[in-house]
PDB file of C-alpha atoms in Angstrom:
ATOM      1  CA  UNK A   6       0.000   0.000   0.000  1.00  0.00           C
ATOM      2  CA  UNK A   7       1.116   2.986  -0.533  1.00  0.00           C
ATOM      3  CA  UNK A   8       2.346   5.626   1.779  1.00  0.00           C
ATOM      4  CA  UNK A   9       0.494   9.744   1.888  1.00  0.00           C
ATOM      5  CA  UNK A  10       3.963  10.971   0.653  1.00  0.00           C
ATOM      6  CA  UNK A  11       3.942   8.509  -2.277  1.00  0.00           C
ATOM      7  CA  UNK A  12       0.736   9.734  -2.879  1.00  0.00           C
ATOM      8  CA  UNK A  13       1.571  13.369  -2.696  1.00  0.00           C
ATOM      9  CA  UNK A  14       4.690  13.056  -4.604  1.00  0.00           C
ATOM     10  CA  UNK A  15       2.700  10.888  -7.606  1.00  0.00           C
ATOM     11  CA  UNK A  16       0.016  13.341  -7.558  1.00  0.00           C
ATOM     12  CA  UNK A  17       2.418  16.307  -7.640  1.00  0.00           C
ATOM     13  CA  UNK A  18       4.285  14.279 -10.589  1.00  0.00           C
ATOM     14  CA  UNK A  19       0.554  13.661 -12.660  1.00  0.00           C
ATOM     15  CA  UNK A  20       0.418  17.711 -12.442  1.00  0.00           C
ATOM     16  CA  UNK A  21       3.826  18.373 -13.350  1.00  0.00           C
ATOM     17  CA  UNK A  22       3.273  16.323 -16.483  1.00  0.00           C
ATOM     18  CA  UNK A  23      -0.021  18.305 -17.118  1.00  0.00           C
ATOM     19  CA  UNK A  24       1.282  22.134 -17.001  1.00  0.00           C
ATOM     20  CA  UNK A  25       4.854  20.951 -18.843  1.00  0.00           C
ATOM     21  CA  UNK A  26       2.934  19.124 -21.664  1.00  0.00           C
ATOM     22  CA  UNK A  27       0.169  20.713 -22.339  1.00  0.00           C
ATOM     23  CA  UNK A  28      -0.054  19.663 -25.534  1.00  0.00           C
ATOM     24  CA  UNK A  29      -1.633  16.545 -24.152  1.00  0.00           C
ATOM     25  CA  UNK A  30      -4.490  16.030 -21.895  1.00  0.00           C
ATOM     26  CA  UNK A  31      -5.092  13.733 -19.179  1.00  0.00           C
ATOM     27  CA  UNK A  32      -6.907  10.646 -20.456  1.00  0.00           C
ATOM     28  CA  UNK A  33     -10.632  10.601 -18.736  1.00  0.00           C
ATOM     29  CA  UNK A  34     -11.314   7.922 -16.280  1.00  0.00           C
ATOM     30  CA  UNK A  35     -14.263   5.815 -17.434  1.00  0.00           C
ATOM     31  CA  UNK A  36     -14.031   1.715 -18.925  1.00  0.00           C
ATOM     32  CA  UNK A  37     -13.227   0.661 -21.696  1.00  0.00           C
ATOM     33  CA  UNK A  38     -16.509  -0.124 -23.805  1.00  0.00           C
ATOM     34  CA  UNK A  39     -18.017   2.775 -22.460  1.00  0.00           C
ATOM     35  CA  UNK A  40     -16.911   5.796 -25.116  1.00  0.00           C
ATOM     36  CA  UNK A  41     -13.624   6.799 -22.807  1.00  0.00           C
ATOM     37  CA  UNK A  42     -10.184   5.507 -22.171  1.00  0.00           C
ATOM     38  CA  UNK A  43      -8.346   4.703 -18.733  1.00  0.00           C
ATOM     39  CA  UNK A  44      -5.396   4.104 -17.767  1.00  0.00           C
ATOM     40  CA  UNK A  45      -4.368   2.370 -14.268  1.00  0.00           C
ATOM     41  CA  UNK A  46      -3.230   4.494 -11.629  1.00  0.00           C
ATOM     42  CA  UNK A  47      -0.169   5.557 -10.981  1.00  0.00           C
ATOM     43  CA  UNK A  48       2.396   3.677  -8.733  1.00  0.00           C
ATOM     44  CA  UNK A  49       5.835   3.807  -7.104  1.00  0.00           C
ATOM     45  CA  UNK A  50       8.144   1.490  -8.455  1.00  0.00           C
ATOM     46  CA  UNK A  51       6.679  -0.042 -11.627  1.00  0.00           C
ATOM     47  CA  UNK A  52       7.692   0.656 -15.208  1.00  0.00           C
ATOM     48  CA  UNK A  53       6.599   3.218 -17.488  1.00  0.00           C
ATOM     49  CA  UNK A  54       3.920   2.274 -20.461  1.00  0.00           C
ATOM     50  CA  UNK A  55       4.373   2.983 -24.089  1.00  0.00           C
ATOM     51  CA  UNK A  56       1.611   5.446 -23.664  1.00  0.00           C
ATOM     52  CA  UNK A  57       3.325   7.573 -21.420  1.00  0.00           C
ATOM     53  CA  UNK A  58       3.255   7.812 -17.479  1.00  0.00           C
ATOM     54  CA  UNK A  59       4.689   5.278 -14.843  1.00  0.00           C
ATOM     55  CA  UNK A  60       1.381   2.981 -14.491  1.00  0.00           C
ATOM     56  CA  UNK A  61       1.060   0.024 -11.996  1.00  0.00           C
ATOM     57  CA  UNK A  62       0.775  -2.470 -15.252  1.00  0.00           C
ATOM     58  CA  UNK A  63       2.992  -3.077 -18.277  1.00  0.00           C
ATOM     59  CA  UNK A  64       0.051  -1.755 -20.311  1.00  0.00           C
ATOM     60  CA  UNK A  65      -3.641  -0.456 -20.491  1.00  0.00           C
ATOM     61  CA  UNK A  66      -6.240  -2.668 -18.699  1.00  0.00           C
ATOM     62  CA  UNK A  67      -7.914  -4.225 -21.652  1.00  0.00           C
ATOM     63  CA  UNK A  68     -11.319  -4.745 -19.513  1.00  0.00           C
ATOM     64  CA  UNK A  69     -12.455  -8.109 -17.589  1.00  0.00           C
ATOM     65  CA  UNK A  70     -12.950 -11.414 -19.550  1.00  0.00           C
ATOM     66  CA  UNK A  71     -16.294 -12.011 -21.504  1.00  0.00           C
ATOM     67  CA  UNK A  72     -17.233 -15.114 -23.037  1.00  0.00           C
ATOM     68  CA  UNK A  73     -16.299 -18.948 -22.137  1.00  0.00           C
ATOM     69  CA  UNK A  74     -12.966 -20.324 -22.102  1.00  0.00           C
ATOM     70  CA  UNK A  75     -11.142 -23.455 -20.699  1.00  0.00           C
ATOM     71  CA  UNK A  76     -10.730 -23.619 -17.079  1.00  0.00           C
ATOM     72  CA  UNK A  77      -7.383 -25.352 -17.023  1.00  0.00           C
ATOM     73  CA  UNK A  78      -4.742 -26.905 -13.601  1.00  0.00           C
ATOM     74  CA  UNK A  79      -1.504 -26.781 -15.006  1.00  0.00           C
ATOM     75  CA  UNK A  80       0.469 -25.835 -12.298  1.00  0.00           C
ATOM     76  CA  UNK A  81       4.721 -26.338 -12.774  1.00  0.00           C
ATOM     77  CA  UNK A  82       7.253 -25.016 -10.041  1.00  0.00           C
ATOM     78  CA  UNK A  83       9.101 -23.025 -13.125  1.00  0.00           C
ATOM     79  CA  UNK A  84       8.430 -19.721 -11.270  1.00  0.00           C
ATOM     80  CA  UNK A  85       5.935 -18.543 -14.368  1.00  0.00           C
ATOM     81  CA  UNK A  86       2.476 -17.880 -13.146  1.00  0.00           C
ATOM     82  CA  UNK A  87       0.302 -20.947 -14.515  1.00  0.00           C
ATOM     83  CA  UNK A  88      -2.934 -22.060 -14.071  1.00  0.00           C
ATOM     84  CA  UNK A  89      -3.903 -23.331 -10.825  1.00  0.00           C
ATOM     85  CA  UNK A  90      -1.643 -21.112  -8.924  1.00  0.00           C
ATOM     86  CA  UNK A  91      -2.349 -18.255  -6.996  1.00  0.00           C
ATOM     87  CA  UNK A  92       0.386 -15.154  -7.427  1.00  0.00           C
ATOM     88  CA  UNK A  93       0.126 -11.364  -6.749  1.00  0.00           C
ATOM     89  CA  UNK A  94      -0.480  -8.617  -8.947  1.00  0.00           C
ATOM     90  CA  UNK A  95      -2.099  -5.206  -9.938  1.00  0.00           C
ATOM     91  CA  UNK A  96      -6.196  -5.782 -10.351  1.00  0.00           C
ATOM     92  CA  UNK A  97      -7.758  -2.403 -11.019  1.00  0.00           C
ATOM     93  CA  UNK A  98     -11.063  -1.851  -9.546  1.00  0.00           C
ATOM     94  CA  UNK A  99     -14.046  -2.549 -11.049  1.00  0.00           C
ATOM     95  CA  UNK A 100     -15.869   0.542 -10.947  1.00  0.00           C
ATOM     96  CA  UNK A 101     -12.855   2.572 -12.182  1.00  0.00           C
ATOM     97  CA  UNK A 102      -9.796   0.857 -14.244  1.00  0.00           C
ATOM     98  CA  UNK A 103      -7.801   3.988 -13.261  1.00  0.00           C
ATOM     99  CA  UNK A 104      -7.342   3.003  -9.757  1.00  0.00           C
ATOM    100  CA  UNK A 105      -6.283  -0.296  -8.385  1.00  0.00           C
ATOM    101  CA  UNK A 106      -4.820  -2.293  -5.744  1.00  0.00           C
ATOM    102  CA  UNK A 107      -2.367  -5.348  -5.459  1.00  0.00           C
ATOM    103  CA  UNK A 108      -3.907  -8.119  -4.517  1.00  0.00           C
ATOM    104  CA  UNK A 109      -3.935 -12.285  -5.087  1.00  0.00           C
ATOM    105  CA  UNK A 110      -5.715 -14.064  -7.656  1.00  0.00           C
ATOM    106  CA  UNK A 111      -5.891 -17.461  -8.861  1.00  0.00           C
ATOM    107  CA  UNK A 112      -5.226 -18.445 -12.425  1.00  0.00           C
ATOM    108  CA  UNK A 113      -7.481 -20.184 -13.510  1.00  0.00           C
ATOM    109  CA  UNK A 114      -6.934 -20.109 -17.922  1.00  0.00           C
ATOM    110  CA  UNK A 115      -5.489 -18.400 -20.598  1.00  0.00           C
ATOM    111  CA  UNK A 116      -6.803 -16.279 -23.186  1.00  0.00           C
ATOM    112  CA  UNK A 117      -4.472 -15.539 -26.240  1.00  0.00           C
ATOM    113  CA  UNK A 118      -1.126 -14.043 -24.237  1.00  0.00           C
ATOM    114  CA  UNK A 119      -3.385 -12.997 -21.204  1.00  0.00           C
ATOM    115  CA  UNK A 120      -4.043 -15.008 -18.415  1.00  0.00           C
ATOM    116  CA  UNK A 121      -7.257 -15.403 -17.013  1.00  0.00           C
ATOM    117  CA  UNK A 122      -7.542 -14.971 -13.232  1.00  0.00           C
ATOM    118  CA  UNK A 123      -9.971 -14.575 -10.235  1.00  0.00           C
ATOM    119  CA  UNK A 124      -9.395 -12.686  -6.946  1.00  0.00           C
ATOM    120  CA  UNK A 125      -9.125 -13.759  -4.130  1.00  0.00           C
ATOM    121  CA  UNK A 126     -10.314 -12.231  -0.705  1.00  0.00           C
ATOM    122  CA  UNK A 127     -10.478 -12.745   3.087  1.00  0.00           C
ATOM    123  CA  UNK A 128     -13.740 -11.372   3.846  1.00  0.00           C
ATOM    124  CA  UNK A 129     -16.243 -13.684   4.392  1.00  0.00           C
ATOM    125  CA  UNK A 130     -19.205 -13.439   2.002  1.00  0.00           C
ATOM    126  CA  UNK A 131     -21.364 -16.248   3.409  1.00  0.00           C
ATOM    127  CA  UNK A 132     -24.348 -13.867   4.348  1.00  0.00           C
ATOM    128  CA  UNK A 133     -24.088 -11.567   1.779  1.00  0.00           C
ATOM    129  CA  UNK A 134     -27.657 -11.027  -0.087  1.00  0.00           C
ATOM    130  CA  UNK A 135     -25.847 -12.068  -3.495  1.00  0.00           C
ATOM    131  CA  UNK A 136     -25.905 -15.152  -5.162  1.00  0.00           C
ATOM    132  CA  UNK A 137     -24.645 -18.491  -3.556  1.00  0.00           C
ATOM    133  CA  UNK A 138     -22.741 -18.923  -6.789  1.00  0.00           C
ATOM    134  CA  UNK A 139     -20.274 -15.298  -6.284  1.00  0.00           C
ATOM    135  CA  UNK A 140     -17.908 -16.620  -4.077  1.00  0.00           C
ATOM    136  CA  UNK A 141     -16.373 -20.213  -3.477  1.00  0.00           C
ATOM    137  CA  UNK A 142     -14.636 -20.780  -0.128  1.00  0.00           C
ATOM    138  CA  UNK A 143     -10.630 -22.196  -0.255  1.00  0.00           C
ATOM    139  CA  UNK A 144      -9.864 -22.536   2.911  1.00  0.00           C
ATOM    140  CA  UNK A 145      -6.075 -20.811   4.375  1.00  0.00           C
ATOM    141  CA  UNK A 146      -3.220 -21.083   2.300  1.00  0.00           C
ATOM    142  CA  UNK A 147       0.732 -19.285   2.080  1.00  0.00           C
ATOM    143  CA  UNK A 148      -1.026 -16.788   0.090  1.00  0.00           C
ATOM    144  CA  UNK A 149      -2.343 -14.948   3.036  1.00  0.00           C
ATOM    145  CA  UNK A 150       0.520 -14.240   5.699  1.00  0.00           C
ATOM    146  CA  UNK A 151      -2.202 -13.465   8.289  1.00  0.00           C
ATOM    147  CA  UNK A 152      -3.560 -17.498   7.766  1.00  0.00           C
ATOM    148  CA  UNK A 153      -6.711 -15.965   6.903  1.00  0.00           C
ATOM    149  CA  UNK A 154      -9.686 -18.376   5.263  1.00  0.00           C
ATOM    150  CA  UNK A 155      -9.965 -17.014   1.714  1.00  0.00           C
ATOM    151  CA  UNK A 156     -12.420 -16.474  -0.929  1.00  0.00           C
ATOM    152  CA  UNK A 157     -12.835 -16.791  -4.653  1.00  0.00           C
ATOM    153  CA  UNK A 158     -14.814 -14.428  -6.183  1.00  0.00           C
ATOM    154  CA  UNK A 159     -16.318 -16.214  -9.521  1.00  0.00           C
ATOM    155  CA  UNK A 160     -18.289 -12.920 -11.235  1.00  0.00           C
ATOM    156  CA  UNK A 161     -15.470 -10.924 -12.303  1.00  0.00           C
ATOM    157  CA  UNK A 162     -12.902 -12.472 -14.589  1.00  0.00           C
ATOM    158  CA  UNK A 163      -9.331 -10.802 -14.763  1.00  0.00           C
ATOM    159  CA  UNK A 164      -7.076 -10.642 -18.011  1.00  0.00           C
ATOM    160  CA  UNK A 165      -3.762 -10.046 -16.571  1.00  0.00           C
ATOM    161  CA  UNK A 166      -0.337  -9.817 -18.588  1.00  0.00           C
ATOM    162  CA  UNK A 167       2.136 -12.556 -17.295  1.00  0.00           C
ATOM    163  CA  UNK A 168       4.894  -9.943 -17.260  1.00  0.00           C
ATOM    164  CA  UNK A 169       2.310  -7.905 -14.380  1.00  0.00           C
ATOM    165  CA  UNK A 170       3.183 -10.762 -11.896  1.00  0.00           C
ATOM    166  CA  UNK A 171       5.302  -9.581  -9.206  1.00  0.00           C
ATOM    167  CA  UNK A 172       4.960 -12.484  -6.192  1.00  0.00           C
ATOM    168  CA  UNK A 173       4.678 -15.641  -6.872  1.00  0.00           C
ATOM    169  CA  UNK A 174       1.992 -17.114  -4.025  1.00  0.00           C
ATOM    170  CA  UNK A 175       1.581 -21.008  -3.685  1.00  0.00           C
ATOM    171  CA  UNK A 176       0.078 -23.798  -5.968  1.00  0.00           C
ATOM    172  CA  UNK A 177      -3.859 -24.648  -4.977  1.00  0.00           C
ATOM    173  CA  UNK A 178      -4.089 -28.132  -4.465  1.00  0.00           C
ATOM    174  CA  UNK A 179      -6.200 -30.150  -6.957  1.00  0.00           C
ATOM    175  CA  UNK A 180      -9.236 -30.710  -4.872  1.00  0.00           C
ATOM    176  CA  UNK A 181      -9.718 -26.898  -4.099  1.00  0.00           C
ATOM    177  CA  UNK A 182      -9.020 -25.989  -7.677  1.00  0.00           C
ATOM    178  CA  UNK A 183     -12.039 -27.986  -8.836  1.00  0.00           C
ATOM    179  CA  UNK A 184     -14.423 -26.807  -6.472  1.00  0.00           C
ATOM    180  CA  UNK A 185     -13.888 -23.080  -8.128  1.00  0.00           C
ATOM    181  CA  UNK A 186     -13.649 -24.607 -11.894  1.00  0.00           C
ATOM    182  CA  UNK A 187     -16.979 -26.240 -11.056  1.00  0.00           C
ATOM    183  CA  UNK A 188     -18.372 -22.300  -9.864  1.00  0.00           C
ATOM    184  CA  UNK A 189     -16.787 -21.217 -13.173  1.00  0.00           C
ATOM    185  CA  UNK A 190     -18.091 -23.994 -15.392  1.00  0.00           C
ATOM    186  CA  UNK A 191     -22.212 -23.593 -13.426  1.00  0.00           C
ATOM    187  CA  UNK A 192     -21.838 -19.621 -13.539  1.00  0.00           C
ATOM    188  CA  UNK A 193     -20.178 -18.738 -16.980  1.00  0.00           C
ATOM    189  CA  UNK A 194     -20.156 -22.257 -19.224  1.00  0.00           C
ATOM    190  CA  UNK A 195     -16.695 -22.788 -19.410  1.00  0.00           C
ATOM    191  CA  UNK A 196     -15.398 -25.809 -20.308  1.00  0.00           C
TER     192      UNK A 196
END
């Protein structure tokens, strides 16, 4: 997480950009699909984008995953994410692709050079009013230094750049991994 003065000082550096180039203007937040362009947030340490500004991915957000694919385990100690393992990276908010937090997710397929991955969360959604189909409990894992009991959450589906992995988390056993490709396969047909 970032600290106020990294904050501040990225702020500061967005304006700075803005008055000495003024030739360009800022890009306006909105999702893709929707008529407007974003562009993730920006972040301390991460590399700059061929569009510009230091972002915290290698490029745009291309939007969430529509459409059915192949839920796949294909985990291999190789220290590439794969499918089946849960790793750490950048997953912009859904309400605003500009803005963003690091966080785990579980890979659960690929799509073209993306992979496809769901996050993951600690809070417990077992009396939420949505569906009993949104979430699908895994249990505690390395992933969560705090030994927290995590959840999937199946209704958002993440296309994430293998080069936008930073930590590599732990392998989800087999067992675990089905119960969440049978939540994918029931909510959004995959195969």
């Amino acid at each position: 997480m970032a600290s106020t003065s990294e904050r501040i000082f990225g702020l500061l550096r967005s304006l700075a950009g803005a008055l000495f180039n003024p030739g360009k203007s800022a890009p306006p937040k909105g999702r893709p699909g929707t008529g407007t362009q974003s562009r993730p947030a920006s972040r301390p340490g991460t590399r700059p984008t061929s569009n510009g500004p230091v972002t915290g991915l290698s490029a745009p957000y291309p939007g969430d995953f529509t459409g059915t694919s192949t839920v796949a385990y294909s985990p291999r100690p190789d220290g590439v994410a794969d499918p089946g393992e849960i790793v750490w990276t950048w997953v912009p908010y859904e309400e605003d692709y500009s803005q963003g937090k690091d966080r785990p997710v579980l890979i659960v397929g690929r799509s073209g050079k993306r992979l496809l991955a769901l996050m993951l969360t600690s809070k417990d959604h077992s009396n939420d009013r949505r569906g009993d189909n949104d979430y699908v409990d895994i249990g505690t894992g390395p992933w969560d230094r705090q030994g927290r009991p995590s959840e999937v959450k199946l209704d958002r589906i993440l296309q994430v750049n293998p080069a936008d992995m930073r930590r590599e988390g732990s392998v989800l056993d087999a067992r675990r991994f089905a119960s969440v490709a049978t939540g994918l396969r029931s909510r959004h047909g995959w195969k």
